[in-house]
Coordinates of C-alpha atoms and ligand atoms in Angstrom, one line a residue:
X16 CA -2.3 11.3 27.2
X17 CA 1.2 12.3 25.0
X18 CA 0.9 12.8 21.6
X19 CA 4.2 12.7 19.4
X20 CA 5.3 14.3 17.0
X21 CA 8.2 13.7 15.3
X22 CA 9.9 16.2 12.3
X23 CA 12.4 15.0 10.0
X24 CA 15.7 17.0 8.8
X25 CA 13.8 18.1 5.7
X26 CA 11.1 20.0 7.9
X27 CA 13.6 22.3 10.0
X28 CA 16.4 22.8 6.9
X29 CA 16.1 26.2 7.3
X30 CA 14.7 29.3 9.2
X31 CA 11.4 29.7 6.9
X32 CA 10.9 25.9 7.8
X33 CA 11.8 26.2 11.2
X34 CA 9.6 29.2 11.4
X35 CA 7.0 27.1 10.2
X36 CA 7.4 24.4 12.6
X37 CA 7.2 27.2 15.6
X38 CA 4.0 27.9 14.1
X39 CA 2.5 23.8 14.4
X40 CA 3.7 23.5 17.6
X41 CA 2.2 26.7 18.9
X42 CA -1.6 25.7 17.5
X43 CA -1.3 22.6 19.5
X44 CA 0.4 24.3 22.4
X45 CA -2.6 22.4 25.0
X46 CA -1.5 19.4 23.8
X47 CA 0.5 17.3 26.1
X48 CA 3.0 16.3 23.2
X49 CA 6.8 14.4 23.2
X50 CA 8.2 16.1 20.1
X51 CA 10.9 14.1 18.5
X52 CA 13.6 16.3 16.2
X53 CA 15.9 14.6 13.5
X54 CA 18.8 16.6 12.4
X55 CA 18.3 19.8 10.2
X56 CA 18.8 19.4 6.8
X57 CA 21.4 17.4 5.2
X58 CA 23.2 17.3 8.4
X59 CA 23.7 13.7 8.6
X60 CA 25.1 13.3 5.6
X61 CA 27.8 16.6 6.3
X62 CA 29.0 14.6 9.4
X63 CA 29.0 11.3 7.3
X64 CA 31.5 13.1 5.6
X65 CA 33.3 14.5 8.7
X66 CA 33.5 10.8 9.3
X67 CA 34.8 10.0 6.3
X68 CA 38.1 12.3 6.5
X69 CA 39.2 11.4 9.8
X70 CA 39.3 7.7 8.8
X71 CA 40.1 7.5 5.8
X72 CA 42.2 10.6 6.1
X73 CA 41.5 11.7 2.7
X74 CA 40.4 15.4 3.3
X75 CA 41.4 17.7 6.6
X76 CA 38.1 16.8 8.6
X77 CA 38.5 20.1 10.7
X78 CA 37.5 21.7 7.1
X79 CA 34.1 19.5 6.5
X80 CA 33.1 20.0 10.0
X81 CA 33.4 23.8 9.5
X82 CA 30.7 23.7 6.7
X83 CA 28.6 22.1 9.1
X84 CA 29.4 24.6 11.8
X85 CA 28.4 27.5 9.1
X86 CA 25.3 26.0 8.6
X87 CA 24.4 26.4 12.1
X88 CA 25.7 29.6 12.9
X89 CA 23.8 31.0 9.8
X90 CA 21.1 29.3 11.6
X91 CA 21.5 30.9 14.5
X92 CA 22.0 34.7 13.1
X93 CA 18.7 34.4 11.7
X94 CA 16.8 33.4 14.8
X95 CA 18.7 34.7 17.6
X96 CA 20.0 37.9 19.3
X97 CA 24.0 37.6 19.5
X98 CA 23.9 37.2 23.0
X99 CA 21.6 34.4 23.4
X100 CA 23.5 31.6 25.6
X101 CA 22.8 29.1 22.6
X102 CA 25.7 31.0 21.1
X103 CA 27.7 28.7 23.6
X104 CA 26.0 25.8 23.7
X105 CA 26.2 25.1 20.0
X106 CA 30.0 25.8 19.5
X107 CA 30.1 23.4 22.8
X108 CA 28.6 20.3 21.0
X109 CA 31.2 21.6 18.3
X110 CA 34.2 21.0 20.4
X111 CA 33.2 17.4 21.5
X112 CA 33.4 16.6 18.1
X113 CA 37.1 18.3 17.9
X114 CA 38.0 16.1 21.1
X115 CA 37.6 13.2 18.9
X116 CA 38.8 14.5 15.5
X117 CA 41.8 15.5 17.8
X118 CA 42.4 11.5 18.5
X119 CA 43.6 8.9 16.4
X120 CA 40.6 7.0 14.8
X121 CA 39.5 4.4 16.8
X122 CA 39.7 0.7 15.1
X123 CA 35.5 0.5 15.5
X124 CA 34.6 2.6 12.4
X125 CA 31.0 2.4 13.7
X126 CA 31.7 3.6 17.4
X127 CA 33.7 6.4 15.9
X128 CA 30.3 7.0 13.8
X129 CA 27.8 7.2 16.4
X130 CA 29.6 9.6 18.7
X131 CA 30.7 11.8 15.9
X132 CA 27.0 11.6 13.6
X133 CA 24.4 12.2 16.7
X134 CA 25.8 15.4 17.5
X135 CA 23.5 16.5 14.2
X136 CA 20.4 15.8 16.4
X137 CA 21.7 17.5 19.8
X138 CA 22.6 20.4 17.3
X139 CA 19.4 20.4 16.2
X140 CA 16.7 19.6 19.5
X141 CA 18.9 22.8 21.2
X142 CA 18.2 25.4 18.4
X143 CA 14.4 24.1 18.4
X144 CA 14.0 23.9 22.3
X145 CA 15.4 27.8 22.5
X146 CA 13.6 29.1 19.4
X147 CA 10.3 27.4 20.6
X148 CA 11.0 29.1 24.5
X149 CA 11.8 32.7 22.4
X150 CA 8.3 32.0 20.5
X151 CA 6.7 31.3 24.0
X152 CA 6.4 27.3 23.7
X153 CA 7.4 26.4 26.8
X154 CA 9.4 23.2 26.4
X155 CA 11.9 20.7 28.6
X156 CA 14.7 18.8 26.4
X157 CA 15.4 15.4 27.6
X158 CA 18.6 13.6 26.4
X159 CA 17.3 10.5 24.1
X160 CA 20.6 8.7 25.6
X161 CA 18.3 8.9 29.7
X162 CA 15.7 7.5 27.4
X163 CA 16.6 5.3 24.8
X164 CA 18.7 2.0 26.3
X165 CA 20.1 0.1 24.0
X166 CA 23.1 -3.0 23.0
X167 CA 26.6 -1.9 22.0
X168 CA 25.6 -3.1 18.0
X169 CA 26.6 1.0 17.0
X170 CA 25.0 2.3 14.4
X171 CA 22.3 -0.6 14.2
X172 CA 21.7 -0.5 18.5
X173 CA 19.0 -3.1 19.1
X174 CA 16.5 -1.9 21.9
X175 CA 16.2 -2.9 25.2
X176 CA 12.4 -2.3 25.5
X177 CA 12.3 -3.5 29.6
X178 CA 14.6 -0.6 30.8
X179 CA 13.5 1.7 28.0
X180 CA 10.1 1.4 28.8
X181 CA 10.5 2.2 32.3
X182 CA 12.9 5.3 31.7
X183 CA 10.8 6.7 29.1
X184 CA 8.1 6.9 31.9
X185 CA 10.0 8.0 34.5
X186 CA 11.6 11.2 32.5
X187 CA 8.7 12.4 30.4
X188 CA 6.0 14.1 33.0
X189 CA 6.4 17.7 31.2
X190 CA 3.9 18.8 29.0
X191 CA 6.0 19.7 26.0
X192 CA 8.9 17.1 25.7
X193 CA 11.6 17.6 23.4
X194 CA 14.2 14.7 22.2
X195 CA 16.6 13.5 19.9
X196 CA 15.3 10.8 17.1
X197 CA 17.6 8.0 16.4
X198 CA 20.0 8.1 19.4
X199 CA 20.6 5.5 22.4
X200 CA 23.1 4.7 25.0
X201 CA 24.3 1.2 25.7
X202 CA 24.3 0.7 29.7
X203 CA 27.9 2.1 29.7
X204 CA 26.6 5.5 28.7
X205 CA 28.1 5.7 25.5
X206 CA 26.8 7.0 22.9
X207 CA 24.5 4.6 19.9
X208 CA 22.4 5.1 17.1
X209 CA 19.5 3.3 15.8
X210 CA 19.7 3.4 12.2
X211 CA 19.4 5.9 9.0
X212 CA 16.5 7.5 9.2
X213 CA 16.0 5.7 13.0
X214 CA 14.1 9.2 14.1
X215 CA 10.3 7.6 13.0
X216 CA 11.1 4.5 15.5
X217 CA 12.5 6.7 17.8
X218 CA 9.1 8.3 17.8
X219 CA 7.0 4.8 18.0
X220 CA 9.3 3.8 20.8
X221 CA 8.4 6.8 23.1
X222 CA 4.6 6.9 22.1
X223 CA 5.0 2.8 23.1
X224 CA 6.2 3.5 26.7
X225 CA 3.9 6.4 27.2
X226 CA 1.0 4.7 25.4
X227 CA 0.3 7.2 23.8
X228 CA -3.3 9.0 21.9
X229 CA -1.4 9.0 18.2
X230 CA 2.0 9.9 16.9
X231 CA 2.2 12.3 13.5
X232 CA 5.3 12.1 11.3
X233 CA 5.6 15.5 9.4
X234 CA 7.0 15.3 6.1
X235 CA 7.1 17.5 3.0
X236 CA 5.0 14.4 1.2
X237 CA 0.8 15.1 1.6
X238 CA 0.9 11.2 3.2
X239 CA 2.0 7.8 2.1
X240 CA 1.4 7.3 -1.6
X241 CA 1.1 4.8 -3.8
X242 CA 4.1 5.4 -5.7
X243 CA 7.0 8.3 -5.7
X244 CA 4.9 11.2 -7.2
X245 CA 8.5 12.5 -8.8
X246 CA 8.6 8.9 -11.0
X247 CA 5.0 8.4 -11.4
X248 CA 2.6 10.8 -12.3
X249 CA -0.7 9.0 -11.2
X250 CA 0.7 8.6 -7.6
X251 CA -2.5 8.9 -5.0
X252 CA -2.3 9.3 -1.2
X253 CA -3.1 6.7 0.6
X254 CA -5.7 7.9 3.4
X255 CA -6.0 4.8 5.1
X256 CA -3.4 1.8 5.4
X257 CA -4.1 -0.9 7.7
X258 CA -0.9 -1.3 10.1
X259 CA -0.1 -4.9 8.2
X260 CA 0.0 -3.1 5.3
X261 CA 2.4 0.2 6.4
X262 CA 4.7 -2.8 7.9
X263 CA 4.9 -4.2 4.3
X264 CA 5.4 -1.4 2.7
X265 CA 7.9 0.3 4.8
X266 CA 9.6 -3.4 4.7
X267 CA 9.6 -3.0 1.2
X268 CA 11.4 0.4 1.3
X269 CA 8.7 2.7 1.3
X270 CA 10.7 5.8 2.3
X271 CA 7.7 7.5 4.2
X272 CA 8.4 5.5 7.5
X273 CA 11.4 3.8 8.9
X274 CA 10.4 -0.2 8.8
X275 CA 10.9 -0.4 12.8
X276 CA 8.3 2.3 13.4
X277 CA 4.8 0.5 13.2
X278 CA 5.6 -3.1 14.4
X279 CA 5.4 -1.1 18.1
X280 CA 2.8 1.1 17.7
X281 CA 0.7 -2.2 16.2
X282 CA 1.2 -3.6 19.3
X283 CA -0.3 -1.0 21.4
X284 CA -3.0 0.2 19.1
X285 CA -1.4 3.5 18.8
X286 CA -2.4 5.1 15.4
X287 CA 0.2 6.8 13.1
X288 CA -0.5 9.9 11.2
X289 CA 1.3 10.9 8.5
X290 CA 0.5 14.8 7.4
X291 CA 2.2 17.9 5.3
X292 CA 4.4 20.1 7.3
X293 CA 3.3 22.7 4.1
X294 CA -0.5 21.9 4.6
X295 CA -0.7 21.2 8.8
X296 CA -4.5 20.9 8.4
X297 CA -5.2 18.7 5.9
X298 CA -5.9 14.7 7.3
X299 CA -2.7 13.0 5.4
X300 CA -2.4 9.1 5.9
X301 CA -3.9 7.5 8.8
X302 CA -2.2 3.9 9.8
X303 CA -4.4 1.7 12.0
X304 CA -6.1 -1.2 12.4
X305 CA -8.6 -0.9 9.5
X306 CA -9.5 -3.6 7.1
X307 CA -8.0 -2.8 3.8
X308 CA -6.3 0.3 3.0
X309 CA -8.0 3.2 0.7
X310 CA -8.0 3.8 -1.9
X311 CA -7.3 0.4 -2.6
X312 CA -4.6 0.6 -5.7
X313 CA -1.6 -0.9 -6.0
X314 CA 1.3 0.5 -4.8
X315 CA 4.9 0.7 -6.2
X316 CA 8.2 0.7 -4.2
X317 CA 11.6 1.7 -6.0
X318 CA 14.5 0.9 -3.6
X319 CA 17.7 2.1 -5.0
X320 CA 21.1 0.9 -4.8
X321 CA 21.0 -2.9 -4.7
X322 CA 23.7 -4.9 -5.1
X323 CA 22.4 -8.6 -6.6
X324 CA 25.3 -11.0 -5.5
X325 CA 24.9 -14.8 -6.8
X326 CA 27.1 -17.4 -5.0
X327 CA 28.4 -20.9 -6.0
X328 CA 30.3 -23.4 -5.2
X329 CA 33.7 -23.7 -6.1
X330 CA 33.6 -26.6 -7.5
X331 CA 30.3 -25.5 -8.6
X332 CA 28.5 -28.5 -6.9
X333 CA 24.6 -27.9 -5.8
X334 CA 23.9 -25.6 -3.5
X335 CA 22.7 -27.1 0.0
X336 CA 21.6 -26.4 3.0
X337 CA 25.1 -26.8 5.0
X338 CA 26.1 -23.8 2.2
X339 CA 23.2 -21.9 3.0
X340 CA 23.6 -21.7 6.7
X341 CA 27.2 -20.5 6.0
X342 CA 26.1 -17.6 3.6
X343 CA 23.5 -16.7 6.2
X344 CA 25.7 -16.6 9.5
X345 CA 28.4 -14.4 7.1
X346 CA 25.3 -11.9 6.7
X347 CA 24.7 -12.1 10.4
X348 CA 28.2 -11.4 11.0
X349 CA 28.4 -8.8 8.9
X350 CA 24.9 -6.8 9.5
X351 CA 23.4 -7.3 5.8
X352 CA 20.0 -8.0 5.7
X353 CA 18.2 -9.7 2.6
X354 CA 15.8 -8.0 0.5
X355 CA 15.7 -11.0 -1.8
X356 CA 16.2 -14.5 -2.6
X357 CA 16.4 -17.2 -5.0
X358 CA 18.1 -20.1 -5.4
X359 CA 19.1 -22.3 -8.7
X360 CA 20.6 -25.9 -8.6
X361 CA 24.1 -24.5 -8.2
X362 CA 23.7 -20.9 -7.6
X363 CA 22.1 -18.8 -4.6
X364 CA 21.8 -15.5 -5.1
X365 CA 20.7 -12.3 -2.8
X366 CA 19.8 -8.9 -3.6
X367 CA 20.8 -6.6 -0.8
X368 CA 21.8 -2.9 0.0
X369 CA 24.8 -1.7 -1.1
X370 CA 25.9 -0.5 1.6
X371 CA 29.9 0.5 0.8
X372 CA 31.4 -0.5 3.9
X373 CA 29.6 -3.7 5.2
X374 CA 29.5 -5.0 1.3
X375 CA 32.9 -5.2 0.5
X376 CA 34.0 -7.1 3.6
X377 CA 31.0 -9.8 3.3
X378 CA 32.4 -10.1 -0.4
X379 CA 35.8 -10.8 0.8
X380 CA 34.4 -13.1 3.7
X381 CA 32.6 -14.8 1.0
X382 CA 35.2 -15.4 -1.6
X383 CA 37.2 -17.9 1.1
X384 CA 34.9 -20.3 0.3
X385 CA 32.3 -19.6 -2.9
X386 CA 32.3 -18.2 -6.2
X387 CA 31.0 -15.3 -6.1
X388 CA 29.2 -13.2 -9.0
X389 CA 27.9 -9.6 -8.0
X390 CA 25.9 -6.9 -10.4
X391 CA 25.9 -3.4 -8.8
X392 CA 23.7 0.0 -9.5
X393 CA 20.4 -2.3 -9.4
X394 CA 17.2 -1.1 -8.3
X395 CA 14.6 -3.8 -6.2
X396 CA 11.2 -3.0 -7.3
X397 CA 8.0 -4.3 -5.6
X398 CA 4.2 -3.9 -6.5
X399 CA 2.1 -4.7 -3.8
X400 CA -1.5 -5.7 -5.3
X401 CA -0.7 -5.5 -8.5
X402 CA -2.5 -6.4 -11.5
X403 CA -1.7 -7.3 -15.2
X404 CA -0.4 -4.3 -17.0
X405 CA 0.3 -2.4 -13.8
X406 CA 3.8 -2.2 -14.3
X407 CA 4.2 -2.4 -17.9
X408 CA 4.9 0.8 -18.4
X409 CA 7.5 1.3 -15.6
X410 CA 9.3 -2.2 -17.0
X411 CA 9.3 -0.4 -20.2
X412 CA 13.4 1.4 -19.8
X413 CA 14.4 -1.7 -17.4
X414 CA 15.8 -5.3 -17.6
X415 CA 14.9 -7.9 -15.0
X416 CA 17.3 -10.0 -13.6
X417 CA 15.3 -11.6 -11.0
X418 CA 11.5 -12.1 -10.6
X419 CA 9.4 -13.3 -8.2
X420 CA 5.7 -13.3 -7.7
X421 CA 3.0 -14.0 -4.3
X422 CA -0.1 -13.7 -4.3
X423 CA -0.5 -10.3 -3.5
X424 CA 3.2 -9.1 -4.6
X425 CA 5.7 -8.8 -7.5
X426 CA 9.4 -7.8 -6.6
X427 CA 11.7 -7.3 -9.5
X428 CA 15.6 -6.6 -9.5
X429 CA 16.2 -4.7 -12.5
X430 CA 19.2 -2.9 -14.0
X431 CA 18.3 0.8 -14.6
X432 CA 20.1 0.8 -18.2
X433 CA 21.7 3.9 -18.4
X434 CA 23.2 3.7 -14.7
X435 CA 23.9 0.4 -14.8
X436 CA 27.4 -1.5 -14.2
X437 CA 28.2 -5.5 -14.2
X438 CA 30.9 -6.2 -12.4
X439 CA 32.2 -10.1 -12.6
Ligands
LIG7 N1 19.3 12.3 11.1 C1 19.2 10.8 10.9 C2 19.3 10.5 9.5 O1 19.2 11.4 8.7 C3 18.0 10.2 11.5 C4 16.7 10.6 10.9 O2 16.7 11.6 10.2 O3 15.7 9.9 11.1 O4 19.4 9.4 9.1
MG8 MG1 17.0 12.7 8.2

């Protein structure tokens, strides 16, 4: 049976933490594993802004993309000897991405993203194949795009689990796998991606097809905690969550695991760990089908950059149901999920990502036919299990702007004061 193992950007950043993660691999080197690589670093975010100049054509692209290049190369002084034939093979994935700088951008912003951002992971599983081979871990790369099967929705590709499922076992049979995280392929072999941060699902969806023993998610974090320890000093590990409980809190925004990741591995009873790339050894979080998670505290999710927009009528008549569906298939249209609701007599308002492309065209979609308020640089805050006097404290500096209360969870919108900006 496969175990996986998937490591983030933030565990292979440099050559002390790729180092590192040579030495992991090689104490597990009898395991039959499918290792899952993200791209190293801040990579993503470096081609984001590759991206960026060539379509907005506000900076020479061919100038961010050679940071990114210099990155690698430093990379691959420090680990190789200057003949090594990844020399080539990295400045190759390089000049794909000057073939398409070289073209006009396309009118599909998020095509244009997926071909030019996933290079970051092929960068990235090639260094880590060859250094593993040089350290004696013998490996095979397989291309996530003969694996992964996806839609054409770029840069959000919904799964097609059928054909995936049955790829997935026909490629894997080596007994150290490596792959790209958050990369597909529609069925015309181009070239998708599954999300920000899409690596964790990436993982559950080949420990799904394989069934696998258990997948580990390596971060620089001891597990999942109860809070961000940088915000809140009595943050605890959690060392057990029950899998409807990691769904919620991922859901939530938990940044530990991407939401898509456990809904899979629920399915097939496949637990997740999640353990210290710094401390290999010690037992981290465990997600599984237990009872009730321990230790059983509450837990406190910050997730940043909200945008709250309230929408009215015109002619500021009550809100119904023929309005709602309308606001709804606009956020289907434009690929905005909702992280929050409420509605008022004449008002219905949503709290949502602010995400800076997809936000200002809903906006504009909107205004042919509402009113429409918005309050930016807002921060969505939920307690799951909280009690009285839990969150005091942490409402102390903030101003709420939306409250809403279950029986086993508070959410707040609230306005971080000093970072905070209304916009009417
Ligand atoms: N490299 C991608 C990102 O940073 C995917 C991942 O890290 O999971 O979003
Ligand atoms: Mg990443």
């Amino acid at each position: 049976m496969y175990t996986v193992f998937k490591f983030g950007g933030a565990s292979i950043r440099d050559v002390e933490n790729i180092i590192n993660v040579g030495d992991i691999l090689s104490s597990y080197d009898s395991d039959k594993l499918v290792i899952v690589f993200s791209a190293m670093g801040k990579v993503t975010n470096m081609l984001e802004g590759v991206l960026e100049a060539y379509v907005q054509r506000n900076a020479d692209p061919f100038i961010v993309l050679k940071e990114v290049k210099d990155f690698h190369e430093n990379i691959l002084n420090d680990l190789f000897d200057e003949k090594h034939v990844i020399f080539d093979e990295i400045n190759n994935l390089f000049v794909e991405i000057e073939w398409v700088l070289e073209e006009e951008p396309n009118q599909n912003y998020a095509y244009d993203y997926d071909q030019i951002v996933s290079i970051g992971e092929f960068l990235s599983t090639k260094i880590m194949g060859a250094y593993l081979q040089q350290i004696g871990f013998d490996n095979s790369i397989l291309d996530a795009r003969d694996l992964i099967k996806t839609d054409n929705s770029y840069r959000n590709a919904k799964v097609d689990w059928k054909q995936t499922t049955s790829y997935i076992k026909n490629h894997v049979k080596e007994m150290h796998c490596i792959t790209q995280g958050f990369i597909g392929c529609t069925s015309e072999n181009f070239t998708t991606t599954l999300g920000r941060e899409g690596s964790d699902f990436s993982a559950a969806i080949l420990a799904f097809s394989l069934q696998a023993k258990e997948v580990v998610i390596w971060k620089d974090v001891p597990g999942m905690m109860s809070s961000d320890p940088n915000h809140f000093e009595n943050a605890q590990l959690l060392q057990r969550i029950p899998f409807d409980e990691a769904i919620e809190l991922a859901y939530f925004g938990a940044k530990v695991i991407h939401p898509k990741t456990i809904q899979p591995l629920k399915k097939k009873q496949i637990p997740l760990f999640i353990k210290s790339f710094l401390d290999p050894t010690s037992k981290g979080s465990e997600i599984t089908e237990v009872v009730t998670t321990y230790p059983n505290i509450p837990s406190i999710i910050i997730k940043k950059n909200q945008i709250l927009i309230s929408i009215s009528d015109t002619s500021l008549s009550f809100i119904i149901e023929t309005h709602i569906s309308q606001i709804f298939s606009l956020l289907a249209k434009h690929d905005v999920s909702v992280n929050m609701m409420q509605n008022s007599a004449v008002s219905f308002s949503i709290c949502v990502d602010d995400d800076k492309y997809k936000i200002p065209a809903l906006i504009v979609d909107l205004q042919y036919d509402f009113q429409v308020y918005y309050n930016k640089n807002l921060s969505l805050c939920t307690i799951r299990h909280y009690v009285e006097g839990s969150v005091n404290k942490f409402l102390k500096e903030k101003e709420v702007l939306l409250e809403q209360k279950s029986r086993n969870t508070l959410q707040l919108v609230v306005i971080d004061k000093d970072i905070c900006s209304i916009t009417y």
